[in-house]
Coordinates of C-alpha atoms in Angstrom, one line a residue:
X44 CA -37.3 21.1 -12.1
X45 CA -34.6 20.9 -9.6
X46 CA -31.8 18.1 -10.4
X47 CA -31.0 15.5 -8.4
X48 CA -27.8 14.7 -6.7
X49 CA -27.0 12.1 -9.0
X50 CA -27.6 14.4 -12.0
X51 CA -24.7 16.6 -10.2
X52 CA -21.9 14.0 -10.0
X53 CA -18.8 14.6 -12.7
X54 CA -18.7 12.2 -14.5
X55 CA -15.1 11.5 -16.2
X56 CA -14.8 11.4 -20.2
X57 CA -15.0 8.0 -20.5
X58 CA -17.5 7.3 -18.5
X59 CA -20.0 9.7 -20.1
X60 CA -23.0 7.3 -21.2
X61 CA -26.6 7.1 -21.1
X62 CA -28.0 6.2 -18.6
X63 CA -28.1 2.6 -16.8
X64 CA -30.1 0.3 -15.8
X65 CA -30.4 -0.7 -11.9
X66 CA -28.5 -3.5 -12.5
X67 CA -26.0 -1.0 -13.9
X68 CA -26.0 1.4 -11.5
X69 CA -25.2 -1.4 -8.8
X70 CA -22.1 -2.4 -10.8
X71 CA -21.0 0.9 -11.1
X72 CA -21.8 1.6 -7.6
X73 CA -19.2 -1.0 -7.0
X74 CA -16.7 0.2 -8.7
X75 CA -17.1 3.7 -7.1
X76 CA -16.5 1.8 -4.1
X77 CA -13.6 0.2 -5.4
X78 CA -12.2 3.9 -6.2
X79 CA -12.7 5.2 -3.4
X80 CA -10.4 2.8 -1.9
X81 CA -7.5 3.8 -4.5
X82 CA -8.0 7.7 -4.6
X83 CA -11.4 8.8 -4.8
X84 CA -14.5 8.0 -6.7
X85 CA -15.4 11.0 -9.7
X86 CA -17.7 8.5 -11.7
X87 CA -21.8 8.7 -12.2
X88 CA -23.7 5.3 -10.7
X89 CA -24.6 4.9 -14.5
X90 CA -23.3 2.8 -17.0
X91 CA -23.6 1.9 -20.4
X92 CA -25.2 -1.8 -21.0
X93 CA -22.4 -2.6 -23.6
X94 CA -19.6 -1.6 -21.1
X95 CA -21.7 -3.4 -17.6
X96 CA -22.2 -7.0 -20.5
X97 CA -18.6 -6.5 -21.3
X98 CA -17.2 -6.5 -17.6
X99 CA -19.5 -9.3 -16.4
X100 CA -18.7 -11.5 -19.5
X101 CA -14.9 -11.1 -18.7
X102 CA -15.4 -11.9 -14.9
X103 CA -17.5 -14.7 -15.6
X104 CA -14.8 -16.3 -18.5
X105 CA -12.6 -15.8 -15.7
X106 CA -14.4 -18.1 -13.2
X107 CA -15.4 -20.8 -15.7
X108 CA -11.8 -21.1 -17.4
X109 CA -11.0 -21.8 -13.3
X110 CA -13.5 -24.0 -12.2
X111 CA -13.3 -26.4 -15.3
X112 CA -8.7 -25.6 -15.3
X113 CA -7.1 -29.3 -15.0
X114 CA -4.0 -28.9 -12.8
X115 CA -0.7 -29.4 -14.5
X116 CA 2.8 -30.3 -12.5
X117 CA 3.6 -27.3 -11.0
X118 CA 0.3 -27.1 -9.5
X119 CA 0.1 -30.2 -8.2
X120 CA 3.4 -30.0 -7.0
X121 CA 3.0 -27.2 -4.7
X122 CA -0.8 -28.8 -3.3
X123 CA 0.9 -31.7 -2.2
X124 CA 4.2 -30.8 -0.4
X125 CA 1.6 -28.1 1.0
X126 CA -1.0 -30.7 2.3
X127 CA 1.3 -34.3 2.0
X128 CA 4.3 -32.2 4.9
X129 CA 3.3 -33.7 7.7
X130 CA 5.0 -30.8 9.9
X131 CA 5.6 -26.9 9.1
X132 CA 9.5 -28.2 9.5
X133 CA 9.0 -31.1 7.1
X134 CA 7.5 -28.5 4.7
X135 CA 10.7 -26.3 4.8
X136 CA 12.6 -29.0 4.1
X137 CA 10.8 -29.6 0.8
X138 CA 10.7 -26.0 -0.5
X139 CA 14.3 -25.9 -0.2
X140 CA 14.4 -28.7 -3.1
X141 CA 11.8 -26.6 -4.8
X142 CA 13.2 -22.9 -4.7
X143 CA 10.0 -21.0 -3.9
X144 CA 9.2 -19.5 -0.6
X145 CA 6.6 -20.4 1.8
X146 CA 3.6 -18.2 1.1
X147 CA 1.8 -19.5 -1.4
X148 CA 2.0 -23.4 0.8
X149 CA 1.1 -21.7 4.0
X150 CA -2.3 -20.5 2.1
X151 CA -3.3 -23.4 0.4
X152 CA -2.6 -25.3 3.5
X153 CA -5.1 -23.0 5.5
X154 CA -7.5 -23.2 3.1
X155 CA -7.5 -27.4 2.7
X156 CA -8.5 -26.6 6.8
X157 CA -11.3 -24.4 5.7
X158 CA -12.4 -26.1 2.3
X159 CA -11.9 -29.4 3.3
X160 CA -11.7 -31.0 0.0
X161 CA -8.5 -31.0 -1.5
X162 CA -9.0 -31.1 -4.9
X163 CA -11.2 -28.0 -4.2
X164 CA -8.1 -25.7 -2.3
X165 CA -6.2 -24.7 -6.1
X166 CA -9.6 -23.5 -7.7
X167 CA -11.0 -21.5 -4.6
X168 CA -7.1 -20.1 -4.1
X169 CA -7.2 -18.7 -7.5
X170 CA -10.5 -17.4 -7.5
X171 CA -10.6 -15.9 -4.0
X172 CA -7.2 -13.7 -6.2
X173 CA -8.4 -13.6 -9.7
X174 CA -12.0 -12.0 -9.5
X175 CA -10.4 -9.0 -6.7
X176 CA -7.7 -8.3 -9.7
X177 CA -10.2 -8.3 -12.2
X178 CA -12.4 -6.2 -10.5
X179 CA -9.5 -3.9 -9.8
X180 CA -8.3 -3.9 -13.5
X181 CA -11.6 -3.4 -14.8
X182 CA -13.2 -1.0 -12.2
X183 CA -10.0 1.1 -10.5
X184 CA -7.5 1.5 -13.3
X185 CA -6.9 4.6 -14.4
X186 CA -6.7 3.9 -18.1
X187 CA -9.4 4.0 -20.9
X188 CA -12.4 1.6 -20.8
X189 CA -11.6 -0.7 -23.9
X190 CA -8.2 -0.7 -22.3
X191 CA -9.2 -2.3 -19.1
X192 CA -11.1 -4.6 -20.8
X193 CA -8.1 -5.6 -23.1
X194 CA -6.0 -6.0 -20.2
X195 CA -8.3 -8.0 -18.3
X196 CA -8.7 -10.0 -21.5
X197 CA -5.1 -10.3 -22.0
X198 CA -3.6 -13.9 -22.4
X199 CA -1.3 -13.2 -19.7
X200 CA -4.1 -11.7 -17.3
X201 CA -6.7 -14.4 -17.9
X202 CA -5.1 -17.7 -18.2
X203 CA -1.6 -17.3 -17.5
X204 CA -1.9 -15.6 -14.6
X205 CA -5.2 -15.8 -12.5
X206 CA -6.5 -19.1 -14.3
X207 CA -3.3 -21.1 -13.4
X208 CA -3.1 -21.2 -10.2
X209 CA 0.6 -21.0 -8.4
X210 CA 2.7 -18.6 -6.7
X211 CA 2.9 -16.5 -9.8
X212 CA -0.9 -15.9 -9.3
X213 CA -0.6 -14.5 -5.8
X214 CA 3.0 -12.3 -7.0
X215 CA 0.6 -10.7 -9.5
X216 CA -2.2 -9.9 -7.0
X217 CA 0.3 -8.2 -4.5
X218 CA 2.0 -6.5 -7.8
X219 CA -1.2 -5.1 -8.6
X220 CA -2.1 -3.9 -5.3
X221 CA 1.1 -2.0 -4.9
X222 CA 0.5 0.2 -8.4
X223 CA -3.5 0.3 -7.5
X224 CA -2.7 1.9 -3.8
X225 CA 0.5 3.7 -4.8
X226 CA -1.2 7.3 -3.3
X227 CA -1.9 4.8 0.2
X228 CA 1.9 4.1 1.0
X229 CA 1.3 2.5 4.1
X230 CA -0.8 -0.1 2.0
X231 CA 1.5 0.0 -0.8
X232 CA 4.7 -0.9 1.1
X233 CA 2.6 -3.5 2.7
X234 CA 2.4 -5.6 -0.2
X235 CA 6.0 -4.5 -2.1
X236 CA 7.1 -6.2 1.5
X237 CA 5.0 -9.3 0.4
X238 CA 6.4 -9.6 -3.4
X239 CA 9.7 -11.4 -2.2
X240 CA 7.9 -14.2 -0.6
X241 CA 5.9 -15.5 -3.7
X242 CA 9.0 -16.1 -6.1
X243 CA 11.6 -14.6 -6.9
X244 CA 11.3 -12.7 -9.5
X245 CA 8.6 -10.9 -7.5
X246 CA 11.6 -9.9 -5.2
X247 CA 13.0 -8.2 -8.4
X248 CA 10.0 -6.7 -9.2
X249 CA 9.7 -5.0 -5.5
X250 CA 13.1 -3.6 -5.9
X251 CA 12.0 -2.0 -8.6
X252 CA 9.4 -0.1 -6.7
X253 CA 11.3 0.8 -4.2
X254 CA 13.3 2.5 -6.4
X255 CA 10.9 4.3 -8.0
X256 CA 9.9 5.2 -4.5
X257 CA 13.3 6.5 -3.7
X258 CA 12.9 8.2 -7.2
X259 CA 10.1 10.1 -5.3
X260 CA 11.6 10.6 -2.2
X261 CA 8.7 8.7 -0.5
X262 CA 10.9 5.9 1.3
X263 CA 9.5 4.5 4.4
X264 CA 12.1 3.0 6.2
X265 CA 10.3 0.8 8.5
X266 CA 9.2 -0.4 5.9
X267 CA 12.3 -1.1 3.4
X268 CA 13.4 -2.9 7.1
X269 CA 9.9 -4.9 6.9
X270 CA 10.9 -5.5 3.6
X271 CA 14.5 -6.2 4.3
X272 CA 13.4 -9.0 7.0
X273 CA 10.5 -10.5 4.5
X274 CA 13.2 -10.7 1.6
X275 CA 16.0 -12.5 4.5
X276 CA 12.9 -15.2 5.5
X277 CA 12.5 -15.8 1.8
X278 CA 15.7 -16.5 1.0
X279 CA 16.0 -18.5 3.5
X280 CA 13.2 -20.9 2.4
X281 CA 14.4 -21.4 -0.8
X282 CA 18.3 -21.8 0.0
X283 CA 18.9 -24.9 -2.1
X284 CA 19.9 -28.3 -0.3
X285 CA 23.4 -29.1 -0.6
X286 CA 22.0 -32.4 -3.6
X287 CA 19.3 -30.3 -5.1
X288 CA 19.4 -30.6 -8.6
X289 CA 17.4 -28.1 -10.8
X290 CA 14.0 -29.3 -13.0
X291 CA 15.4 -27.6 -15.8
X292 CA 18.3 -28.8 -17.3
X293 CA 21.5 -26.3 -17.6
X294 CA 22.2 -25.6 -21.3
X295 CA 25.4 -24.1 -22.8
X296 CA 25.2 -20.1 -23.5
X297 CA 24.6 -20.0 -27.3
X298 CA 21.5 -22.1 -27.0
X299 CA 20.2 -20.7 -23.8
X300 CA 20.4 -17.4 -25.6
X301 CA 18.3 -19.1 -28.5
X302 CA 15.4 -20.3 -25.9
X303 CA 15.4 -16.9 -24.5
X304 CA 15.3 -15.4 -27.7
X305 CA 12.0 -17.5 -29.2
X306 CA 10.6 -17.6 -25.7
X307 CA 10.4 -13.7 -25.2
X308 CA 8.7 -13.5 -28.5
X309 CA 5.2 -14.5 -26.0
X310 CA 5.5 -11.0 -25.1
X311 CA 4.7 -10.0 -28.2
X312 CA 2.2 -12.5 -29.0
X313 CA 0.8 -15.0 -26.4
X314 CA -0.8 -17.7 -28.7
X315 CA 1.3 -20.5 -28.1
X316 CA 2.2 -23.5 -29.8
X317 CA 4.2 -26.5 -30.9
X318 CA 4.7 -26.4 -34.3
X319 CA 0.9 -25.5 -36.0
X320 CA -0.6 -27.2 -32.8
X321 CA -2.0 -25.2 -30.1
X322 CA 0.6 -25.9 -27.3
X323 CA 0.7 -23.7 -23.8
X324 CA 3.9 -22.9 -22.7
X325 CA 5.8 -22.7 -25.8
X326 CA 6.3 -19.6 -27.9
X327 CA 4.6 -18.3 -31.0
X328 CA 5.1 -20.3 -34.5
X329 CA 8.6 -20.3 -36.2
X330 CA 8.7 -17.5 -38.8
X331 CA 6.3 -15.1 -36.5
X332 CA 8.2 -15.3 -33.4
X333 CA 10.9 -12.8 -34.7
X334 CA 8.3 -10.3 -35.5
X335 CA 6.7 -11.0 -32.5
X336 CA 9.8 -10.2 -30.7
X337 CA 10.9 -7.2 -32.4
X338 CA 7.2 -5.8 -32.2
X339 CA 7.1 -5.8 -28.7
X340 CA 10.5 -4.4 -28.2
X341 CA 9.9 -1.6 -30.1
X342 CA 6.7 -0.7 -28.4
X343 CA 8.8 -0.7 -25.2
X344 CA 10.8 1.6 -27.0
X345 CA 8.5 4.1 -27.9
X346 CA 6.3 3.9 -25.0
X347 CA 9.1 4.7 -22.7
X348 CA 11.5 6.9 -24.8
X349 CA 11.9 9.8 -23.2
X350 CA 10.7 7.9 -19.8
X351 CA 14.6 7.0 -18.5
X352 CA 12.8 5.3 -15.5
X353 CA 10.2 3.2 -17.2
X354 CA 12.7 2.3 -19.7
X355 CA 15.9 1.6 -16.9
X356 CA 13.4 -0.7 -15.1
X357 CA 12.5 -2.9 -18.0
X358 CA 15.6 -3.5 -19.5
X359 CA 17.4 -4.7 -15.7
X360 CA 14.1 -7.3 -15.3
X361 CA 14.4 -8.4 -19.0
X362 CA 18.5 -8.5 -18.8
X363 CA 18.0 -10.2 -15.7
X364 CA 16.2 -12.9 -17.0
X365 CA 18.9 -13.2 -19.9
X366 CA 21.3 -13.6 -17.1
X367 CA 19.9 -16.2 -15.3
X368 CA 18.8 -17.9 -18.0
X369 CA 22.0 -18.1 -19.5
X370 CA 23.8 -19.1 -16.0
X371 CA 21.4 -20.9 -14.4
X372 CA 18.8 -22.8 -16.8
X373 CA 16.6 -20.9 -19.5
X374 CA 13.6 -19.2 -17.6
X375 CA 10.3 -20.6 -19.2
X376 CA 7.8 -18.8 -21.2
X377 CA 5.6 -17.8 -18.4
X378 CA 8.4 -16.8 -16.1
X379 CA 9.1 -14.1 -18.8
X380 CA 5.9 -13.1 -19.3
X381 CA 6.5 -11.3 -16.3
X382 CA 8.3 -8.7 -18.1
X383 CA 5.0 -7.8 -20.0
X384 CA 3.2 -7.5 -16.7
X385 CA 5.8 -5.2 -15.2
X386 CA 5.2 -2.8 -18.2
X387 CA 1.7 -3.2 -18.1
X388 CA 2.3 -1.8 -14.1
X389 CA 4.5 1.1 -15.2
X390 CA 1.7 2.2 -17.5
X391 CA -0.6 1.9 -14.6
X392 CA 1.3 4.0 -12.4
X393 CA 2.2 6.7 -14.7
X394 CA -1.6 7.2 -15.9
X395 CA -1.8 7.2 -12.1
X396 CA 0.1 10.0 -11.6
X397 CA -1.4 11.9 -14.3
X398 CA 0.9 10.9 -17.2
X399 CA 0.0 9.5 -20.7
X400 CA -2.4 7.2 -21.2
X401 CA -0.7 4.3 -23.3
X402 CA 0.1 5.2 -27.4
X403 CA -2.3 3.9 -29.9
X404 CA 0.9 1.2 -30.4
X405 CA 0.3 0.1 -27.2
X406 CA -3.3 -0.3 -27.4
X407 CA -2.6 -2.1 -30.4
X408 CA -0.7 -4.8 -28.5
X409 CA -3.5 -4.9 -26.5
X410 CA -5.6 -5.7 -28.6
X411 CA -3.4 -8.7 -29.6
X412 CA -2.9 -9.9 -26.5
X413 CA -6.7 -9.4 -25.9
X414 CA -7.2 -12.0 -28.9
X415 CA -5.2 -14.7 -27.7
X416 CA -6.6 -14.7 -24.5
X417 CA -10.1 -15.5 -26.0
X418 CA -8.7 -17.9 -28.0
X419 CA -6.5 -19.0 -25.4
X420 CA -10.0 -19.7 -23.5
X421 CA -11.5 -20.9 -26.1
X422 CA -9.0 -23.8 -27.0
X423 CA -9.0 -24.5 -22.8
X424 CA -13.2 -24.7 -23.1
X425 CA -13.3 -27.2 -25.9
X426 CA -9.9 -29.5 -24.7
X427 CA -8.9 -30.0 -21.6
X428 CA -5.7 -28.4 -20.3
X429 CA -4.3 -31.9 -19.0
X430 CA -5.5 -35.4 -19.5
X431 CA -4.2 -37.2 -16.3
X432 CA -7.3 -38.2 -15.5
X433 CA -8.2 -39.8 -18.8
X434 CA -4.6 -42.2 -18.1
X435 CA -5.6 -42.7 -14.8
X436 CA -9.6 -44.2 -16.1
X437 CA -7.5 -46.3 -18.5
X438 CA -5.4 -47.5 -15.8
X439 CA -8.8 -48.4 -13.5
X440 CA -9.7 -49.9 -16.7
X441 CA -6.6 -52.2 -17.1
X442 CA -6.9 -53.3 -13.6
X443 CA -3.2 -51.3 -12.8
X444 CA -3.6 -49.1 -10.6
X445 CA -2.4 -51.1 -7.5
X446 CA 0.9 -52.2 -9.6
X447 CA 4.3 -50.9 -9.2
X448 CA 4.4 -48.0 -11.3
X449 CA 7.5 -45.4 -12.6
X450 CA 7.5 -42.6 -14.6
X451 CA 10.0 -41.1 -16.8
X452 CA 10.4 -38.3 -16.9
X453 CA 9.4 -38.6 -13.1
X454 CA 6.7 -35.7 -13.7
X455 CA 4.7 -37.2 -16.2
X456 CA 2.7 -39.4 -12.8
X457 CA 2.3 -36.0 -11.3
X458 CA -1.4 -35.4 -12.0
X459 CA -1.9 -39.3 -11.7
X460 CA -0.3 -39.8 -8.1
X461 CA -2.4 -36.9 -7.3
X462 CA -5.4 -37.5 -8.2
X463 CA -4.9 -41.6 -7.3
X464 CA -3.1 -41.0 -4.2
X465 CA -0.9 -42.8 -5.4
X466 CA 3.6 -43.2 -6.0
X467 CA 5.9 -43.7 -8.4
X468 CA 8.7 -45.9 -8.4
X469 CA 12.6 -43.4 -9.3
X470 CA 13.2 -45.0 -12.5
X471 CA 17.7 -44.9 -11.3
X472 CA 16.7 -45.4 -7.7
X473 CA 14.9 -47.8 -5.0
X474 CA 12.3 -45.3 -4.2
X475 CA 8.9 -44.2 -4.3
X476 CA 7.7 -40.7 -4.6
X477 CA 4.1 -38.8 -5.0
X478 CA 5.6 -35.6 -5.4
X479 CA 9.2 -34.9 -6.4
X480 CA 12.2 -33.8 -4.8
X481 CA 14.5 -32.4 -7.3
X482 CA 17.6 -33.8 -6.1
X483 CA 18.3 -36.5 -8.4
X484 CA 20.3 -35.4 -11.7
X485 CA 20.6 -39.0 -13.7
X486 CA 17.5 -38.6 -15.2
X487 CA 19.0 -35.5 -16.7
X488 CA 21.7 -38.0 -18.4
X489 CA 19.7 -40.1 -20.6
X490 CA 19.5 -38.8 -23.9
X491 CA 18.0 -41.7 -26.1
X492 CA 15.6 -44.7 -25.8
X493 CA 18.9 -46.8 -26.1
X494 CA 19.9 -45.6 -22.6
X495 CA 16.3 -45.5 -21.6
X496 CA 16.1 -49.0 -22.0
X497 CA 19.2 -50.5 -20.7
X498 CA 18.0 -48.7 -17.5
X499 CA 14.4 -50.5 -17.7
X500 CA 16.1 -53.5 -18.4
X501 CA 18.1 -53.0 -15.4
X502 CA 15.1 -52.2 -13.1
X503 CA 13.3 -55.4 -14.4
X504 CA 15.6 -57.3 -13.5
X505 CA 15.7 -56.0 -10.1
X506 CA 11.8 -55.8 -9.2
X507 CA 10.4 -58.2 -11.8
X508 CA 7.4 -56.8 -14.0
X509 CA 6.6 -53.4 -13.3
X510 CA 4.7 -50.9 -15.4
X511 CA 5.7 -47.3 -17.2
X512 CA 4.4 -44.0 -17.7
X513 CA 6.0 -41.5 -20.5
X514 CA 5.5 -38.6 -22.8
X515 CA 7.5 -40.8 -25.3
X516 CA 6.2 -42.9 -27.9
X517 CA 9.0 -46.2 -27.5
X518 CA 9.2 -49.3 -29.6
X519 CA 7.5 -52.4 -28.5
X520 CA 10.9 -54.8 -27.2
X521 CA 9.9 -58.4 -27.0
X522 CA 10.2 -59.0 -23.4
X523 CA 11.1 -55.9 -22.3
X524 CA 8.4 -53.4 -23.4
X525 CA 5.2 -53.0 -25.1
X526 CA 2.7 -50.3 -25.1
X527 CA -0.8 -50.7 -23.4
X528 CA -2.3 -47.4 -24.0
X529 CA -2.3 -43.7 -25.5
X530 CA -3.9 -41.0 -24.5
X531 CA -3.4 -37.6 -26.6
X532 CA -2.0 -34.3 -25.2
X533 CA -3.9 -31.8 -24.0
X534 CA -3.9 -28.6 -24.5
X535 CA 0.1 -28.3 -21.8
X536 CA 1.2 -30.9 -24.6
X537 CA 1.8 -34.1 -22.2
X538 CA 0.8 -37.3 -23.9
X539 CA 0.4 -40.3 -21.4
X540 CA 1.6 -43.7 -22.7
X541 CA 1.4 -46.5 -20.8
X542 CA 3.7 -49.8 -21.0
X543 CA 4.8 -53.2 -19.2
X544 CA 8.1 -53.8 -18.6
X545 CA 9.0 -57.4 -18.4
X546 CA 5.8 -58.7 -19.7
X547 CA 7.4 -62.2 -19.2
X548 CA 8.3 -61.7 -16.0
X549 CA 6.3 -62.7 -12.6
X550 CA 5.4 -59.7 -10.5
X551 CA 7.3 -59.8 -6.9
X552 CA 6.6 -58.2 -3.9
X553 CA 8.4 -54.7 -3.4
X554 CA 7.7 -51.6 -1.1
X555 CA 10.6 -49.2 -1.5
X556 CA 10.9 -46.5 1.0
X557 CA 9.6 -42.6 0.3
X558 CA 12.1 -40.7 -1.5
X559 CA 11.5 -37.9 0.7
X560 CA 10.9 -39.0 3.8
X561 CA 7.7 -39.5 5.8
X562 CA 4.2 -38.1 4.0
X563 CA 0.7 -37.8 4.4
X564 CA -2.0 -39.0 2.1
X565 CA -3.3 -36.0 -0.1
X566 CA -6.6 -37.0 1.5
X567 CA -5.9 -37.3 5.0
X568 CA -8.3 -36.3 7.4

């Protein structure tokens, strides 16, 4: 009998399986599609059921962990100055209290235009990026099967990253898409000339590849100039105002080199918590995090060994971070996370170019990175990631909501302004605020409820009875402060506790001005 086409197609190694089932054919017709757009497509349109369950269990974890994600401050943050700016120039004016170029604003703007629902604009931006880099992980990668599920998988790849949803999200798309289409340089330099405006470590990053480019004598200099002007506009956007003060507070070199130290163990192993509690955004449990750290360095070390370039390019972005951690304010943990997605990129492109696929160390962090991610999901599935909306029911239930509210510190009402449309009294000044604009340091001076209260004493006496929100659990003070409510942490660790301040004293009229300046309603029409 005379074969078929089909029967005639190579199939590569790890793609040699029985034979599918429609369904699977489809999906790997997809991904043959997806090849074909990175370098050319050498796979059968058959696929093993284990391996087509596997990739559509990932993609749908992926989509569920974003639809039922609970924004946290950052996100917020970056929704409203992007819808709340009444002009493109009041919106500039914001992001150079924030520090983040315009990008990632400029989209979820558009997209409130297209969606029309703001609440809806954060989980249709990140999965209009997550499921393409996904796809792209799991279907064009040049590395083994179980390794692109792992990846995909990965702590950093399926929460941290794509579920999320800020700047760093779209920084890892356009990352991504430089490595996938490294043999297209036209499309390649597109997107390292993209990199510098979604943050700026993404600008490091895209030095990086272009000088690996340079390495390969492929520089395009229209393009370094494209990327020249995009990296000018950027800095541009973020050039701090002259009374910015940072979110972070400075600390002094020994101890900024101790938060580095236990936050960079997350490379190593993802699974973060406070103490024996589940906690996002804080590294691995005291007593691990040292072996976490000195696990993952040494991988680095013997993955890129005799690999000067590999090696050269991790150590700069990891020493950069030290560096501005240490002068600056200590980069958080998924700020340096990014240093395990830039090695996870280097490994891309040298199985790209025909090099090593990663050592069976490698694949073993992996494979640990892998398992937090499902328990990483798994935690966000049963408890949700942030529980503004339970402290906003309780105040509805109190009857509070319309009161003069102020938050300390002044990101705890974040997700409660947001989602109430709602401000918050500066707890040292005589203004309001829905988001903030970092440019008021005092908060960074109180240090004890002692202080804390002498200020809410002062304020009392100022606007009459007023009401607080806090992360702190604080004393009931006869006729200064007593606790109404509180409502538990979620998984990002806030707790929401909510308190009277001057219970004994009459309410009095007060409208304070906007902190910064004039600003729509989140649901304007």
């Amino acid at each position: 009998m005379k074969a078929t086409p089909n029967a005639n197609l190579h199939r590569k190694e790890a793609d040699t399986q029985s034979p599918g089932t429609p369904s699977g054919e489809r999906v790997m017709r997809l991904r043959c599609h997806l090849a074909k757009a990175f370098d050319g497509c050498e796979v059968a349109l058959s696929a093993a059921p284990v391996w087509i369950a596997a990739t559509l269990a990932v993609m749908a974890l992926q989509a569920i962990l974003i639809v039922t994600h609970r924004p946290w401050l950052d996100e917020w943050q970056a929704l409203q100055i992007a819808l709340q700016s009444p002009t493109f120039d009041d919106l500039l004016i914001n992001l150079r209290y924030e520090g983040h170029p315009a990008l990632w604003y400029l989209i979820l703007r558009g997209l409130n235009h297209l969606v029309g629902n703001p609440y809806m604009v954060l989980p249709v931006a990140a999965m209009l990026l997550a499921l393409p880099v996904q796809a792209t992980i799991l279907f064009a990668s040049p590395f083994r099967r179980f390794d692109r599920l792992l990846i995909a998988a990965s702590e950093f790849v399926l929460f941290e990253f794509l579920t999320v949803s800020r700047s760093q999200t779209l920084g890892v798309a356009c990352s991504l898409m430089v490595v996938a289409l490294w043999n297209r340089p036209r499309w390649s330099w597109a997107f390292i000339a993209l990199l510098p405006q979604c943050d700026f470590l993404f600008g490091i990053i895209s030095l990086i590849f272009i000088a690996l480019r340079w390495r390969d004598r492929a520089i395009s200099w229209p393009f370094v100039t494209l990327w020249f002007v995009s990296g000018l506009v950027a800095a541009k956007t973020v050039h701090p105002m002259p009374d910015m003060a940072t979110a972070m507070v400075p600390q002094k070199p020994l101890k900024a080199f101790s938060i580095w130290l236990a936050e960079m163990s997350a490379l190593g192993l993802p699974f973060q918590t406070a103490g024996l509690v589940p906690t996002w955004n804080r590294p691995p449990p005291i007593g691990i995090n040292a072996f976490a750290l000195f696990g993952f360095l040494t991988i680095l070390w013997l993955e890129t060994r005799n690999r000067p370039r590999e090696a050269i390019a991790l150590a700069l972005f990891i020493g950069l971070t030290l560096l501005f951690s240490l002068a600056v304010y200590p980069l958080s943990v998924r700020h340096l996370m990014l240093g395990a997605w830039l090695f996870i990129l280097l490994l891309w492109l040298r199985s790209k170019q025909g090099g090593t696929q990663p050592n069976i160390w490698t694949r073993s962090w992996l494979f640990i990175i892998a398992a937090s991610g499902l328990a990483t999901a798994g935690i966000n599935l049963a408890l949700p990631f942030d529980r503004a909306p339970e402290a906003l029911a309780e105040m509805r239930k109190l009857g509070l909501t319309g009161k003069t509210w102020t938050a300390f510190p002044r990101s705890d009402g974040q997700g409660v302004a947001a989602l109430n449309d709602m401000t918050f009294e500066r707890l040292t000044e005589n203004c309001r605020e829905s988001f903030i604009r970092w440019n008021i340091p005092a908060e960074h001076l109180i240090r004890s409820s002692t202080q804390l209260e002498q200020i809410l004493a002062r304020k009392r006496s100022a606007v009459g009875r007023f009401y607080l929100l806090t992360e702190y659990d604080l004393p009931d003070r006869p006729g200064l402060l007593h606790k109404l409510s509180d409502i538990p942490a979620g998984y990002d660790g806030q707790r929401y506790l909510l308190y009277v301040v001057g219970e004994d004293r009459p309410e009095r009229p007060h409208v304070s001005p906007l902190c910064a300046g004039a600003a729509l309603p989140l649901r304007h029409p």
